[in-house]
Amino acid sequence: MAMCIASSVAELVSAYPTAGGMYFVTKKVVPSDQVPIWAWIVGWCNFLGQTAGVSSVAYTVAQMMLACASMNSGFWNGQYSYEPTALHTVLLTIVLLCVMGAICSLTTRILHRIILWFAPINLLATGSICIALLILTPNKQSATWVFTNVTDGSGWGSKGFSFLLGFLSVAWTMTDYDGTTHMSEETHDAAIRGPIAIRTAVLVSGLAGWLLTITFCFCLSDFEGIVRSPTGMAAAQIFLNAGGRLGGTVMWFFVILIQFFTGCSAMLADTRMAYAFARDDALPFSNFWSKINTKTHTPVNSVWLVVMLSILLNCVGIGSTQTVVAIFNITAPALDLSYIAVIFAHMIYRDRVPFVEGPYTLGKLSRPVNIVAIVWVLFISVVLFFPPLRPITPENM
């Protein structure tokens, strides 16, 4: 399903590779008298979805770092001497967002040199971690348990519905399909490289994520103990069980590093979207946010707009962790709905609005692939707006 969405997005951005991504494509697939309303809705859904995504990744990295600090503190009576608070998490998130902002403010040349290492480190670390966990974890689960056991942990009383709710983490990971397109104006042959990057990212991420998920399932030797881990993160407990304090920390460091890379990439795409949005006077004080820095030749002001908004969003977490996580959960539906809105517009206005195809096209498969993408996103978005846990209380609303 992710590949259908990615292929549909790739076909459109190949024709119009700009920093605005699918937001800009909207202007080329709807009648001129309807451009303002379509572009406004798609632009804001995309921008807010990406900003929520950046905020959530930074928040997750902070949680992972604090879980690492916790599992390296003293341990007695089933508890670690250091237990992170909501304030600790938010403060560390703010620091991380500022570091990501500083990286995204660099010149395009330097950014290219840095980002070039993201994929190789990600793949090597993922492969090494899978092998290490499978070798080091004692009392692994059987293949029968891994591939046939279904646990209803949502409280909805339905294993099928719990399975569908499990797509929340997958959708959160497999989204931002036009992310690479936002760098089009700083890339050579963007009309060709953009679509290739989009489809390759979905394929590689999907396979790597699947392997990592299967590995984690084999390593759930004490399911209840891992879920209720005193570290605060079940995944951290898996690494601790496998490698002990030292080995688990080393492996966990690479997981944190990969997630930090993801945050930088997400912020980079979001800042270019903010720049394109401001360039069209769609934001308050657009003239300021759309300025290009004379030294770096990048939209530095837009970078710090995203940092500021992400910090404000994360501050909600000081009062309620459940609330900020619920806000983060809009990332995938907001982004995916903004994509299918453009795909749907292209389908219904195809005969009224001339569309010049780019180098990448689906040909005769375009319409059926578009339909599958639209139907899937509409279906799964409805599911993902349901509360992930029951019973529903004031604390988890």
GROMACS .gro file of N, CA, C and O in nm, residues 42 74 79 117 148 186 210 327 349:
model
   36
   42VAL      N    1  -0.427   2.173   0.121
   42VAL     CA    2  -0.316   2.077   0.105
   42VAL      C    3  -0.189   2.131   0.170
   42VAL      O    4  -0.117   2.058   0.240
   74GLY      N    5   2.159   0.322   3.890
   74GLY     CA    6   2.148   0.214   3.987
   74GLY      C    7   2.013   0.146   3.980
   74GLY      O    8   1.913   0.207   3.940
   79GLN      N    9   1.334  -0.110   4.034
   79GLN     CA   10   1.328   0.024   3.977
   79GLN      C   11   1.469   0.080   3.959
   79GLN      O   12   1.560   0.045   4.034
  117TRP      N   13   2.585   1.010   0.445
  117TRP     CA   14   2.618   0.901   0.536
  117TRP      C   15   2.496   0.840   0.604
  117TRP      O   16   2.505   0.734   0.666
  148THR      N   17   0.243  -1.663   1.432
  148THR     CA   18   0.102  -1.701   1.446
  148THR      C   19   0.034  -1.641   1.568
  148THR      O   20  -0.089  -1.630   1.570
  186GLU      N   21   1.748   2.223  -0.479
  186GLU     CA   22   1.889   2.216  -0.443
  186GLU      C   23   1.951   2.086  -0.493
  186GLU      O   24   2.053   2.042  -0.442
  210TRP      N   25   1.070  -0.436   0.845
  210TRP     CA   26   1.012  -0.569   0.862
  210TRP      C   27   1.111  -0.664   0.931
  210TRP      O   28   1.075  -0.736   1.024
  327ILE      N   29  -0.134   1.426   1.973
  327ILE     CA   30  -0.109   1.527   1.870
  327ILE      C   31  -0.010   1.474   1.766
  327ILE      O   32  -0.028   1.492   1.646
  349TYR      N   33  -0.992   1.600  -1.237
  349TYR     CA   34  -0.977   1.715  -1.327
  349TYR      C   35  -0.884   1.686  -1.445
  349TYR      O   36  -0.842   1.777  -1.515
   0.00000   0.00000   0.00000
